[in-house]
Amino acid sequence: MIKALVFDFDGTILDTETQHYNAFQELYQEHGSDLPLEVWGECIGTHSDFNPYEYLERQIDQKLDHEVLRAKKTERALALISEQRELPGILDYLEAAKELGLKVGLASSSSRKWVEEHLDRIGLKHHFEVIKTADDVESVKPDPALYLEAVKALHVKPNEAIAFEDSVNGSMAAKKAGLYCVAIPNPVTKHMTFSDVDYQMESLAELNLASLIQQAVKKG
């Protein structure tokens, strides 16, 4: 029986991932280079050792001021993100969850400050009973800790919850934790192979929550 929903944030509720990538791509193009999606995609949904400024230096064989580039990229990404609203189907799912008496949580590898600021901006924070972020765990996704903390705080078992993810790292975390996992890839993760998820769709708008729960119960 499904008793709770747990959402990822970046790329799942708000498409921040594409805007970060677009900001980097603009920066790279200014230097006559390119940041391939398959290179950037490895960083999504986790904390990575990949340094995009060092990678750019290697592409153009030139030393650059990382701090200047970082400030420019951050300013541009934040400007792009500030124009974004929640992704299609998110609000419908949150409202349907309330009607169905389901608990709703969030599990994000980003910081609490980042997540809550944007949830406040788009007016969705009140929908979440539990918000777990990088501030709450030692290891972020693909480690299952965030999802385990979320379901524990929601007082449900992992197999009683559905996770919503846009990245391979995130879906791995959800499955390791024992949740039913739905993948909704965004423009920068759609080239990836989500081999371990239970269900995949282009947007939450293509299937209502009640129908999705039926799918989960059937599989369970």
XYZ file of C-alpha atoms in Angstrom:
220
model
C 0.000 0.000 0.000
C 1.370 3.411 -0.957
C 1.286 5.913 1.918
C 3.781 8.584 0.845
C 5.461 10.401 -2.041
C 9.079 11.607 -1.869
C 10.272 14.080 -4.485
C 13.761 15.000 -5.594
C 14.090 18.776 -6.076
C 16.588 19.908 -8.743
C 15.397 18.801 -12.159
C 12.296 17.102 -10.771
C 10.257 19.881 -9.148
C 12.152 22.814 -10.665
C 14.318 22.478 -13.772
C 17.449 24.002 -12.301
C 19.652 21.382 -13.970
C 19.019 22.650 -17.506
C 19.640 26.248 -16.447
C 22.979 25.379 -14.816
C 23.988 23.527 -17.958
C 22.848 26.402 -20.210
C 24.870 28.879 -18.136
C 27.971 26.688 -18.414
C 27.404 26.162 -22.125
C 27.241 29.932 -22.687
C 30.517 30.303 -20.778
C 32.194 27.562 -22.794
C 30.971 29.002 -26.107
C 32.436 32.389 -25.194
C 35.784 30.579 -25.076
C 35.171 28.717 -28.347
C 34.536 25.397 -26.619
C 31.685 23.059 -25.693
C 30.564 21.126 -22.586
C 29.120 17.792 -23.797
C 25.953 16.619 -22.069
C 27.455 13.200 -21.412
C 30.329 14.843 -19.490
C 28.128 17.179 -17.444
C 25.493 14.488 -16.861
C 27.787 12.492 -14.584
C 27.564 15.289 -11.990
C 23.788 15.479 -11.839
C 22.027 14.387 -8.678
C 25.173 14.088 -6.583
C 28.284 15.927 -5.350
C 31.041 15.342 -7.887
C 34.803 15.921 -8.137
C 34.345 17.127 -11.721
C 35.627 20.696 -12.114
C 34.030 22.393 -15.150
C 36.564 25.234 -15.073
C 39.542 22.867 -15.204
C 37.786 20.919 -17.958
C 37.391 24.163 -19.956
C 41.091 24.957 -19.438
C 42.008 21.552 -20.842
C 39.727 22.049 -23.867
C 41.288 25.381 -24.833
C 44.795 24.740 -23.393
C 44.762 28.005 -21.501
C 44.835 29.040 -17.832
C 41.709 30.860 -16.603
C 40.597 32.706 -13.472
C 38.227 30.197 -11.852
C 36.720 32.693 -9.413
C 35.788 35.151 -12.149
C 34.249 32.370 -14.241
C 32.398 30.907 -11.262
C 30.889 34.272 -10.346
C 29.798 34.910 -13.933
C 28.296 31.428 -14.331
C 26.492 31.589 -10.963
C 24.960 34.979 -11.745
C 23.719 33.757 -15.117
C 22.363 30.450 -13.773
C 20.481 32.176 -10.946
C 18.955 34.626 -13.414
C 17.735 31.745 -15.586
C 16.448 29.740 -12.599
C 14.555 32.728 -11.179
C 12.369 32.671 -14.315
C 11.387 29.021 -13.821
C 8.149 27.649 -12.390
C 7.481 24.098 -11.191
C 7.580 21.430 -13.881
C 4.372 20.095 -15.517
C 2.238 17.857 -13.323
C 4.009 18.667 -10.045
C 1.246 20.811 -8.583
C -1.421 18.314 -9.706
C 0.436 15.498 -7.951
C 0.886 17.510 -4.747
C -2.806 18.407 -4.655
C -3.848 14.840 -5.512
C -1.615 13.501 -2.728
C -3.451 15.685 -0.234
C -6.838 14.514 -1.505
C -5.724 10.890 -1.226
C -4.375 11.376 2.302
C -0.764 10.654 1.335
C 2.241 12.048 3.166
C 4.643 14.129 1.071
C 8.395 14.517 1.538
C 11.424 15.811 -0.320
C 14.945 14.365 -0.572
C 17.604 16.547 -2.205
C 21.394 16.454 -2.521
C 21.346 20.274 -2.522
C 21.488 22.465 0.587
C 18.415 23.233 2.699
C 18.845 26.962 1.989
C 18.764 26.388 -1.787
C 15.752 24.086 -1.695
C 13.641 26.117 0.721
C 14.349 29.463 -0.975
C 13.075 28.143 -4.290
C 10.117 26.281 -2.792
C 9.111 29.531 -1.091
C 9.534 31.467 -4.350
C 7.242 29.149 -6.329
C 4.805 28.777 -3.426
C 5.092 25.015 -2.895
C 6.885 24.660 0.442
C 3.685 24.135 2.433
C 2.986 20.913 0.531
C 5.970 19.127 2.130
C 5.753 17.618 5.598
C 9.413 16.579 5.530
C 12.383 18.114 3.713
C 15.707 16.259 3.836
C 18.775 17.807 2.207
C 22.576 17.496 2.084
C 22.574 19.253 5.466
C 20.965 16.179 7.062
C 23.249 13.347 5.879
C 26.934 12.474 5.614
C 26.605 11.113 2.065
C 24.258 12.356 -0.673
C 22.825 10.415 -3.613
C 23.544 7.807 -4.962
C 23.853 6.862 -1.288
C 20.348 5.912 -0.010
C 20.667 7.956 3.210
C 18.485 10.882 2.063
C 15.585 8.615 1.137
C 15.953 6.532 4.282
C 15.871 9.713 6.392
C 12.832 11.003 4.494
C 10.695 7.876 4.907
C 11.749 7.544 8.536
C 10.601 11.118 9.223
C 7.343 10.456 7.357
C 6.798 7.323 9.511
C 6.360 4.993 6.545
C 8.301 1.970 5.317
C 10.396 2.395 2.142
C 8.115 0.051 0.180
C 5.148 2.244 1.103
C 6.604 5.273 -0.712
C 7.064 6.386 -4.321
C 10.184 8.380 -5.225
C 10.296 10.835 -8.137
C 13.702 11.399 -9.735
C 15.259 13.002 -12.806
C 18.785 11.574 -12.510
C 20.465 8.180 -12.513
C 22.273 8.994 -9.245
C 18.950 9.888 -7.636
C 17.113 6.844 -8.894
C 19.931 4.600 -7.654
C 19.561 6.159 -4.198
C 15.788 5.631 -4.174
C 16.046 1.996 -5.265
C 18.836 1.231 -2.771
C 16.585 2.653 -0.057
C 13.754 0.342 -1.137
C 11.292 2.841 -2.636
C 9.256 2.425 -5.820
C 11.032 4.816 -8.190
C 9.594 6.863 -11.042
C 12.040 8.567 -13.415
C 11.106 11.797 -15.173
C 14.296 12.733 -17.059
C 14.866 16.402 -17.843
C 16.582 17.801 -20.982
C 20.074 17.165 -19.577
C 19.385 13.642 -18.265
C 17.139 12.234 -20.990
C 20.146 10.715 -22.816
C 20.908 8.542 -19.765
C 19.832 4.941 -19.230
C 17.576 4.506 -16.198
C 17.942 0.749 -15.952
C 16.848 0.264 -12.341
C 13.680 2.383 -12.133
C 10.170 0.959 -11.811
C 8.459 3.395 -14.173
C 9.551 6.171 -16.517
C 7.692 9.014 -18.192
C 8.474 12.287 -19.943
C 6.353 14.348 -17.562
C 4.082 13.814 -14.575
C 1.362 15.406 -16.680
C 1.066 12.237 -18.786
C -0.342 10.029 -15.997
C -2.442 11.000 -12.983
C -1.360 10.039 -9.472
C -4.139 7.518 -8.873
C -3.146 5.598 -12.028
C 0.525 5.668 -11.056
C -0.289 4.286 -7.611
C -2.196 1.444 -9.271
C 0.959 0.659 -11.269
C 3.058 0.659 -8.098
C 0.629 -1.523 -6.138
C 0.441 -3.967 -9.046
C 4.232 -4.285 -9.171
C 4.522 -4.492 -5.392
